[in-house]
JSON list of N, CA and C in Angstrom, two decimals:
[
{"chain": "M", "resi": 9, "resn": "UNK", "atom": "N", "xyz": [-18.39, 4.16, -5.81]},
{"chain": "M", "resi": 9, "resn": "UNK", "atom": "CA", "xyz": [-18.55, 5.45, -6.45]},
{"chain": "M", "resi": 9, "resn": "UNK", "atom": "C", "xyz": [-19.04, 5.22, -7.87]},
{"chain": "M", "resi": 10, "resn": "UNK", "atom": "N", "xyz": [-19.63, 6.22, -8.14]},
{"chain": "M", "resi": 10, "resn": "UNK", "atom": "CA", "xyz": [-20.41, 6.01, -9.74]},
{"chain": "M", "resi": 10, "resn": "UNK", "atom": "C", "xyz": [-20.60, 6.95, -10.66]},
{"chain": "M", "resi": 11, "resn": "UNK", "atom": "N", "xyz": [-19.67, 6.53, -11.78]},
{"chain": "M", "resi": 11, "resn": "UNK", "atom": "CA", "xyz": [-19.09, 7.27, -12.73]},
{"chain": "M", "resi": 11, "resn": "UNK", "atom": "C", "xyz": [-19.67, 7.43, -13.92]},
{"chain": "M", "resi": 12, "resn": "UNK", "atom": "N", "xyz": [-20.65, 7.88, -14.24]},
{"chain": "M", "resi": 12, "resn": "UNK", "atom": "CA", "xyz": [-21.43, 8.11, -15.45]},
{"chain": "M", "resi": 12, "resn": "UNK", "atom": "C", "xyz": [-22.29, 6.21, -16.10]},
{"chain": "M", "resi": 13, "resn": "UNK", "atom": "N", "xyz": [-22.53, 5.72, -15.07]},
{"chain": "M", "resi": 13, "resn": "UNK", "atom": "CA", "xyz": [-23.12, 5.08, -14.81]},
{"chain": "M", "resi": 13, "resn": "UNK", "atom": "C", "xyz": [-22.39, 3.49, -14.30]},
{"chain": "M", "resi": 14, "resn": "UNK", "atom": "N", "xyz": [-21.29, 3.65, -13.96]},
{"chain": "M", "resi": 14, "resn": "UNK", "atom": "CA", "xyz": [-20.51, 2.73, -14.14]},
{"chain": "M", "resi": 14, "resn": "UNK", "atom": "C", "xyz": [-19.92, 2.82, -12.57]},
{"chain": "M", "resi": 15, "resn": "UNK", "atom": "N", "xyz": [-19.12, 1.32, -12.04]},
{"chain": "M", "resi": 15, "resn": "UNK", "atom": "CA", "xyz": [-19.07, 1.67, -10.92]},
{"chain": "M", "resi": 15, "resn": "UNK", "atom": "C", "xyz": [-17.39, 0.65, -10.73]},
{"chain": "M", "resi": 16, "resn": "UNK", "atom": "N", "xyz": [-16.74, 1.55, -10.18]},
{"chain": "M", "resi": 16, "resn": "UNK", "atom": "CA", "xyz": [-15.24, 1.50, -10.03]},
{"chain": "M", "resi": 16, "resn": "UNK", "atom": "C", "xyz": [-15.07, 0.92, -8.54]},
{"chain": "M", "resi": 17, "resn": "UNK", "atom": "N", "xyz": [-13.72, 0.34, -8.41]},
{"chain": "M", "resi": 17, "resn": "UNK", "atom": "CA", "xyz": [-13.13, 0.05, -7.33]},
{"chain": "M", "resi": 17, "resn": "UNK", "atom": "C", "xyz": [-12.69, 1.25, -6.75]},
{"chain": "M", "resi": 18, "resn": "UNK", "atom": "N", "xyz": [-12.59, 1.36, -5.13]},
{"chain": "M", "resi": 18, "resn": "UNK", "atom": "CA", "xyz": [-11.41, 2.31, -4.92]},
{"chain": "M", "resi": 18, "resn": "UNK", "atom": "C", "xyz": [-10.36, 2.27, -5.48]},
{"chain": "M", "resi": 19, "resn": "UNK", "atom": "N", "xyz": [-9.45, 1.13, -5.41]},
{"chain": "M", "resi": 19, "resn": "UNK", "atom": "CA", "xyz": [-8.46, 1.78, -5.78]},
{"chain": "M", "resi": 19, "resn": "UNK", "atom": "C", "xyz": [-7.91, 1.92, -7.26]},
{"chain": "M", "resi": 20, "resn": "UNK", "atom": "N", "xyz": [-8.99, 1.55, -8.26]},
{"chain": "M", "resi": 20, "resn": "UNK", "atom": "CA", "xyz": [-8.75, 2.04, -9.24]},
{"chain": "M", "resi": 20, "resn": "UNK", "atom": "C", "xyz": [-8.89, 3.60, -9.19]},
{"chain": "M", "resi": 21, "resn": "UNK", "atom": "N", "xyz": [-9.92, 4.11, -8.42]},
{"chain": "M", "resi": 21, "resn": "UNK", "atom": "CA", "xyz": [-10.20, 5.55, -8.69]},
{"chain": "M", "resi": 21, "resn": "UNK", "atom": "C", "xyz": [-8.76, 6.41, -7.73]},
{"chain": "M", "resi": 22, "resn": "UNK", "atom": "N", "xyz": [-8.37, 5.66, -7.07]},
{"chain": "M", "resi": 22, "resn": "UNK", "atom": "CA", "xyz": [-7.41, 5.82, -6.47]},
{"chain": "M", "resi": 22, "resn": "UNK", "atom": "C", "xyz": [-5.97, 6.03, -6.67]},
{"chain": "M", "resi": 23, "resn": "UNK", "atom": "N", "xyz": [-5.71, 5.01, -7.90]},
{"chain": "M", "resi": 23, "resn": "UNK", "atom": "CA", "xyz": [-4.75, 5.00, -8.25]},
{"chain": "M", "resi": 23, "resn": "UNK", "atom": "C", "xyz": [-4.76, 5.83, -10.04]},
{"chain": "M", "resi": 24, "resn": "UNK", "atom": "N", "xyz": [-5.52, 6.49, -10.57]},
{"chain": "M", "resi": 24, "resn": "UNK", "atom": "CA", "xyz": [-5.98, 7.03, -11.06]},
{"chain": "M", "resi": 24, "resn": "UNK", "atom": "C", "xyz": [-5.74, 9.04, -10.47]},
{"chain": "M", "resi": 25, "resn": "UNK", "atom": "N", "xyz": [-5.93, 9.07, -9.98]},
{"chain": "M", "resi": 25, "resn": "UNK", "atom": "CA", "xyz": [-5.80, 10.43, -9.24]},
{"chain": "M", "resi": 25, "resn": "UNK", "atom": "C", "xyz": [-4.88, 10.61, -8.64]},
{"chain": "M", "resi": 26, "resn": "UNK", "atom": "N", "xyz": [-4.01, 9.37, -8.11]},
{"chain": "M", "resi": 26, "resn": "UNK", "atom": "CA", "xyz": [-2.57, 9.33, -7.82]},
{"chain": "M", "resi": 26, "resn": "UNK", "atom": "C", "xyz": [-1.51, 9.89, -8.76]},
{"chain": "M", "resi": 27, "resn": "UNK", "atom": "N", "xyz": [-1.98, 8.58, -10.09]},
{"chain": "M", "resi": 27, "resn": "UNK", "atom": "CA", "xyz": [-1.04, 8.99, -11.15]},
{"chain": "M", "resi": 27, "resn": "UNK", "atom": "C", "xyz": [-1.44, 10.36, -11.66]},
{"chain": "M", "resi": 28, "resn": "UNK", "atom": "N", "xyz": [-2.44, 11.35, -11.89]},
{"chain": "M", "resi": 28, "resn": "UNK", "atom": "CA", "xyz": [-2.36, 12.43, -12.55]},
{"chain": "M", "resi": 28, "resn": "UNK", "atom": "C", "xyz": [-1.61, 13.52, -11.23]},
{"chain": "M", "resi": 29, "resn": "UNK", "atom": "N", "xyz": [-1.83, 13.19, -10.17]},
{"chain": "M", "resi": 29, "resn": "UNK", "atom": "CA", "xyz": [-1.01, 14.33, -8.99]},
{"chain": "M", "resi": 29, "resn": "UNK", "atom": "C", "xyz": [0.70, 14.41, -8.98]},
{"chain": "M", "resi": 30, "resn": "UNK", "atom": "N", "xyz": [0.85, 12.75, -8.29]},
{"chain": "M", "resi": 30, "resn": "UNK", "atom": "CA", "xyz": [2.16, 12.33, -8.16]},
{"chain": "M", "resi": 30, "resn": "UNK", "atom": "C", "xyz": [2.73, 12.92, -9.60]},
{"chain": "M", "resi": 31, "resn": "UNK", "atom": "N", "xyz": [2.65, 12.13, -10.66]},
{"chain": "M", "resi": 31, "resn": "UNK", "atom": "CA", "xyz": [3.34, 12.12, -11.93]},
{"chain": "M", "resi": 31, "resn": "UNK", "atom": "C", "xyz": [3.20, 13.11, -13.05]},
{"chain": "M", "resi": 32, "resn": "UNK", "atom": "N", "xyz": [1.68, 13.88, -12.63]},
{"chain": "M", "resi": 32, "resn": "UNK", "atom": "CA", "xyz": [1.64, 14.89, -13.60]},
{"chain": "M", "resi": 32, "resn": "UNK", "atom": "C", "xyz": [1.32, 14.62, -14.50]},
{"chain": "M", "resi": 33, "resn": "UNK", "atom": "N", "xyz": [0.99, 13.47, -14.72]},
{"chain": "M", "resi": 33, "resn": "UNK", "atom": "CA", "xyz": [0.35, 12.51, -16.04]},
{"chain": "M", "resi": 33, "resn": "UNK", "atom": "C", "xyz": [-1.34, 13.31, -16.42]},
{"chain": "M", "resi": 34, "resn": "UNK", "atom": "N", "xyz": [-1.25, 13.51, -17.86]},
{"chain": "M", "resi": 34, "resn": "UNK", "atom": "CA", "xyz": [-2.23, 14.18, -18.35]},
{"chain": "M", "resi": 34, "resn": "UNK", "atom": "C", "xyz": [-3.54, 13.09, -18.47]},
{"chain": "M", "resi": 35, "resn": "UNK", "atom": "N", "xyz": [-5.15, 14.07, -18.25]},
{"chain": "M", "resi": 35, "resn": "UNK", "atom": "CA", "xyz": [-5.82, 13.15, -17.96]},
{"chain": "M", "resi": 35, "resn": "UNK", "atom": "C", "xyz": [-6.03, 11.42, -19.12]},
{"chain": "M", "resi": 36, "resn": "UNK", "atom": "N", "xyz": [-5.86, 12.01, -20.23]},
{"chain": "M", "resi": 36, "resn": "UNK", "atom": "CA", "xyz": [-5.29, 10.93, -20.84]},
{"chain": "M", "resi": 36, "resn": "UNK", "atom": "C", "xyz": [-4.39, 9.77, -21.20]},
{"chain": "M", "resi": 37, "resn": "UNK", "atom": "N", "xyz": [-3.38, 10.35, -20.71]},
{"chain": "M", "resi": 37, "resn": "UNK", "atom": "CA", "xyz": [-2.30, 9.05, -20.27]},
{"chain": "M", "resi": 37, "resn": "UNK", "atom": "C", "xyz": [-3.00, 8.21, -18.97]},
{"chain": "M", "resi": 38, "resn": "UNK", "atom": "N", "xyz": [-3.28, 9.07, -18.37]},
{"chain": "M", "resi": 38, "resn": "UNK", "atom": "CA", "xyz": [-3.57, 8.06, -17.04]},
{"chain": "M", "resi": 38, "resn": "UNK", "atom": "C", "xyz": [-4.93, 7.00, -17.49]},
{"chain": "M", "resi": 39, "resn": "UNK", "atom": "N", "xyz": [-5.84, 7.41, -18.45]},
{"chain": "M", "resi": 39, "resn": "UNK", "atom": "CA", "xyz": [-7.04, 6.32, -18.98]},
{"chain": "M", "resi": 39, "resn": "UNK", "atom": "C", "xyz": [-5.68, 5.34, -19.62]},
{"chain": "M", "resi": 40, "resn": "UNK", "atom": "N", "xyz": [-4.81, 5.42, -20.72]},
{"chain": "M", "resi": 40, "resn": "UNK", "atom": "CA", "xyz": [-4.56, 4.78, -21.37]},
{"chain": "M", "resi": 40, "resn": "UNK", "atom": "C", "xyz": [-4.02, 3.86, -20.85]},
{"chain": "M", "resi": 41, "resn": "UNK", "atom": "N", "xyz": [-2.93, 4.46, -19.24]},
{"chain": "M", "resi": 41, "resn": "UNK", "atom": "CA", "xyz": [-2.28, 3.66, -18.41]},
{"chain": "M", "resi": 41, "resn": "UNK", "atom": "C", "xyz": [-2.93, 2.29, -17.59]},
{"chain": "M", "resi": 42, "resn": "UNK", "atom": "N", "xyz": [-4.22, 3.12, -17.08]},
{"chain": "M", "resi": 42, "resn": "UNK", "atom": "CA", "xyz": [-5.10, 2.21, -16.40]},
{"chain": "M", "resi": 42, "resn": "UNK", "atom": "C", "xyz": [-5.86, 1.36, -17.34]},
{"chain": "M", "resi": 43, "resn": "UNK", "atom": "N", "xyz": [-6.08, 1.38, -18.44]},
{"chain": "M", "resi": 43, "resn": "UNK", "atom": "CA", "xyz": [-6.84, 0.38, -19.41]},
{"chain": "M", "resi": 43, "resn": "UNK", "atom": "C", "xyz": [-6.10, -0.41, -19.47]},
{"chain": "M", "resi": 44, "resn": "UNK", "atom": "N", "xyz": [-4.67, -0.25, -19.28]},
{"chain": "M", "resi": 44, "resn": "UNK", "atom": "CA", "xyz": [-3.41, -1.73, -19.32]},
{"chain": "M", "resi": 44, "resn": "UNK", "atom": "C", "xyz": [-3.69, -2.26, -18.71]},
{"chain": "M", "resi": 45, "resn": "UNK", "atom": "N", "xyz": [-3.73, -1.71, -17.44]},
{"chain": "M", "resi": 45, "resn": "UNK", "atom": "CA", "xyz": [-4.10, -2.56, -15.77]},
{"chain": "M", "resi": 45, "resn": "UNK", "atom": "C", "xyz": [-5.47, -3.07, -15.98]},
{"chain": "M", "resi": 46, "resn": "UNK", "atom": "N", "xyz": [-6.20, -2.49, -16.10]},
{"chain": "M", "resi": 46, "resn": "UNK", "atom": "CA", "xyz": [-7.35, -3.29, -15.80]},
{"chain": "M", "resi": 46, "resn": "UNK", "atom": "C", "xyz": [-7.82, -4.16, -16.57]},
{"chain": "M", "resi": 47, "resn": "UNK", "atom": "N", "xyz": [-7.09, -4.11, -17.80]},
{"chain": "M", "resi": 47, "resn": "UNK", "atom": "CA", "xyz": [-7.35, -5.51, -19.05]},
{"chain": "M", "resi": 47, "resn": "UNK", "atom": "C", "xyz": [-6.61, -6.59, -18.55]},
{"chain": "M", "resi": 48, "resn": "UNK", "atom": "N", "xyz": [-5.76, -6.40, -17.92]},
{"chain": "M", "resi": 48, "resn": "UNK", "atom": "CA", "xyz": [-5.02, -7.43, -17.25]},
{"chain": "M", "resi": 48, "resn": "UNK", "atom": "C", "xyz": [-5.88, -8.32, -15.92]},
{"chain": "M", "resi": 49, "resn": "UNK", "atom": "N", "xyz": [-6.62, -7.27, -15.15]},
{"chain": "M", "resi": 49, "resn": "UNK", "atom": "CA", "xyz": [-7.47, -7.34, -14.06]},
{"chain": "M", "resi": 49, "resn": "UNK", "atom": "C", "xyz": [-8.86, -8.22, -14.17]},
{"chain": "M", "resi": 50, "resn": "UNK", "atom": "N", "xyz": [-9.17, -7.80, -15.67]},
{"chain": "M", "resi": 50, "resn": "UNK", "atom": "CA", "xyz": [-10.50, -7.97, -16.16]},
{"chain": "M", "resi": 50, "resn": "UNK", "atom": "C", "xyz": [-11.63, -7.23, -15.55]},
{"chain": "M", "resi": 51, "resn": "UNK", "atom": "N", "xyz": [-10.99, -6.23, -15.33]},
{"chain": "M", "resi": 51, "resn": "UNK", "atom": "CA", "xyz": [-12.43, -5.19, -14.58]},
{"chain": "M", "resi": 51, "resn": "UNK", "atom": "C", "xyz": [-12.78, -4.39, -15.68]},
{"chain": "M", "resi": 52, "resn": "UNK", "atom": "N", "xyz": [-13.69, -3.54, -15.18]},
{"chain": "M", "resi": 52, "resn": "UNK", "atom": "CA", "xyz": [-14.51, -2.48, -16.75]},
{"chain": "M", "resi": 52, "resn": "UNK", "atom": "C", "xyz": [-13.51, -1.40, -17.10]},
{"chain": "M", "resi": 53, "resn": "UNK", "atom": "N", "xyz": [-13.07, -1.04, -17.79]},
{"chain": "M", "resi": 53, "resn": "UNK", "atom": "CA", "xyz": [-12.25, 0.32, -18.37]},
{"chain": "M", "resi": 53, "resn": "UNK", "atom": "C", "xyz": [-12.80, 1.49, -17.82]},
{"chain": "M", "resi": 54, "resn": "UNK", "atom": "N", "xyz": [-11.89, 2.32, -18.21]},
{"chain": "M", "resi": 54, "resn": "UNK", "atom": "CA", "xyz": [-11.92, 3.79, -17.45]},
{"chain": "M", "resi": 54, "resn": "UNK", "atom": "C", "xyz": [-12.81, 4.85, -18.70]},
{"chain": "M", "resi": 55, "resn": "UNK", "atom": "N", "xyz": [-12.79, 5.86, -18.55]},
{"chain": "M", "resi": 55, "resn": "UNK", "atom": "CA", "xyz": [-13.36, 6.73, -19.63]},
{"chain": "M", "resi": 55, "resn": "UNK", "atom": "C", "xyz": [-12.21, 8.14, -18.95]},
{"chain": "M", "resi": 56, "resn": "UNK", "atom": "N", "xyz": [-11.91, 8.89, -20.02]},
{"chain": "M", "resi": 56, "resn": "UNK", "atom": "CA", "xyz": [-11.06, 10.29, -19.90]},
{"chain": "M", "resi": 56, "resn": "UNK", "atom": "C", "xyz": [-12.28, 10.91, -18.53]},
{"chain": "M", "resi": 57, "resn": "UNK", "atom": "N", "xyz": [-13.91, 11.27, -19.10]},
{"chain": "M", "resi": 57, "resn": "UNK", "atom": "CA", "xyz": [-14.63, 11.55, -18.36]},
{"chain": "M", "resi": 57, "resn": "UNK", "atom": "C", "xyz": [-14.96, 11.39, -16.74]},
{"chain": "M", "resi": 58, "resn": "UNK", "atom": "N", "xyz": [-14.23, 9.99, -16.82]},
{"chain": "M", "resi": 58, "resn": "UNK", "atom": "CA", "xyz": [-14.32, 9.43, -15.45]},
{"chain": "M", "resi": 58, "resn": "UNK", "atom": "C", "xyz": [-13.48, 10.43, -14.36]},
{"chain": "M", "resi": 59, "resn": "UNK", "atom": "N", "xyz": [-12.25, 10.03, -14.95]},
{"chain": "M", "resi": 59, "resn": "UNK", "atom": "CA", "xyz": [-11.20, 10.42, -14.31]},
{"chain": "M", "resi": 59, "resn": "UNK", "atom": "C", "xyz": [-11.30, 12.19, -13.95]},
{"chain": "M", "resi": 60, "resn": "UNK", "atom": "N", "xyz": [-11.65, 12.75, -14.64]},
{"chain": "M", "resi": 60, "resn": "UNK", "atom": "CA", "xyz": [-11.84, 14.12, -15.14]},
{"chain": "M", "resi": 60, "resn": "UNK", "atom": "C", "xyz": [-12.51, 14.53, -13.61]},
{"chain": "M", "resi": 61, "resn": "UNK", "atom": "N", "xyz": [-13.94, 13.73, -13.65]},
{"chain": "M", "resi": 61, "resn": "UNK", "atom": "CA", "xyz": [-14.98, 13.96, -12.97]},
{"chain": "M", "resi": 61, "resn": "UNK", "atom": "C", "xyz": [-14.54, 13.46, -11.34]},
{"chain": "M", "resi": 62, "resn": "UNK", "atom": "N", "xyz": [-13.84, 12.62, -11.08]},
{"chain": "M", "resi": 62, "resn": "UNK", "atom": "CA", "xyz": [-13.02, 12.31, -9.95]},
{"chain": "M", "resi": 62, "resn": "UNK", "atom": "C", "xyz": [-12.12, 13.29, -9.40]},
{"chain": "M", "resi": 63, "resn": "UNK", "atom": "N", "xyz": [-11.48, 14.12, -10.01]},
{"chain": "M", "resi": 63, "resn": "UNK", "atom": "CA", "xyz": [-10.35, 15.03, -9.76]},
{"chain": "M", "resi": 63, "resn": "UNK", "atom": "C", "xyz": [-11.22, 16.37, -9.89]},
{"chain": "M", "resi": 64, "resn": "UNK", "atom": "N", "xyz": [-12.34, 16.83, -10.50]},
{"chain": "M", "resi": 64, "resn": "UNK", "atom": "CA", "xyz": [-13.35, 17.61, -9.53]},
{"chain": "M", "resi": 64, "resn": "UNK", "atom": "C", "xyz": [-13.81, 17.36, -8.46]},
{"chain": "M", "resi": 65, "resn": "UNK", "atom": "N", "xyz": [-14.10, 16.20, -8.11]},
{"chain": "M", "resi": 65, "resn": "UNK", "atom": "CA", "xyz": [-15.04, 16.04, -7.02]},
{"chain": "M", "resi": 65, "resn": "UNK", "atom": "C", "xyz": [-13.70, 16.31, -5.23]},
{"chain": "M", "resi": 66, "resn": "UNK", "atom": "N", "xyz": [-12.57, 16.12, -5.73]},
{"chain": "M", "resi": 66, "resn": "UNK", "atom": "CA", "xyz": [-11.81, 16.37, -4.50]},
{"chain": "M", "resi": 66, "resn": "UNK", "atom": "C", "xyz": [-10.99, 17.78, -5.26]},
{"chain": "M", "resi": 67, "resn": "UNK", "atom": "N", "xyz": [-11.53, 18.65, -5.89]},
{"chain": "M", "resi": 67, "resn": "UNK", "atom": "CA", "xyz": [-11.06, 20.03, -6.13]},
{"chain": "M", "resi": 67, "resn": "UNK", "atom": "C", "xyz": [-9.82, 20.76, -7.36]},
{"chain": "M", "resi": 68, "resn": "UNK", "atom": "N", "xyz": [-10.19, 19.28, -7.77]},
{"chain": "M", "resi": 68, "resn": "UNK", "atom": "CA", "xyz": [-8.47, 19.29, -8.80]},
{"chain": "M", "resi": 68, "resn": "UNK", "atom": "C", "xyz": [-9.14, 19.58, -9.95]},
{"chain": "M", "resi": 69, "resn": "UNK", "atom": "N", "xyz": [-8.84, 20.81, -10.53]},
{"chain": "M", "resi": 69, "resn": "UNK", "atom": "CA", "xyz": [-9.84, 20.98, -12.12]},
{"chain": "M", "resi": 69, "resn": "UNK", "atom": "C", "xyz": [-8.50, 20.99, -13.30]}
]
């Protein structure tokens, strides 16, 4: 999937849209959360935009 030019794992985008449903976590906590993880991972960082644009695309505004 491809996010303003950038291209994510599932289950980052996954676990990303998890945490804002399950937990209610605002779209910002959940970038700040996942930038932990994935600095740890060494994969590319998230953007607020990303996430934003993910949770439109399955109806969640």
């Amino acid at each position: 999937m491809t996010a303003t030019g950038h291209h994510y794992r599932i289950p980052t985008i996954q676990k990303a849209v998890q945490q804002t449903i399950d937990s209610g976590s605002s779209i910002p906590g959940v970038e700040k959360n996942l930038k932990l993880e994935v600095s740890e991972e060494k994969l590319s960082t998230l953007s607020f935009s990303s996430v934003r644009n993910w949770l439109g695309k399955i109806g969640l505004y």
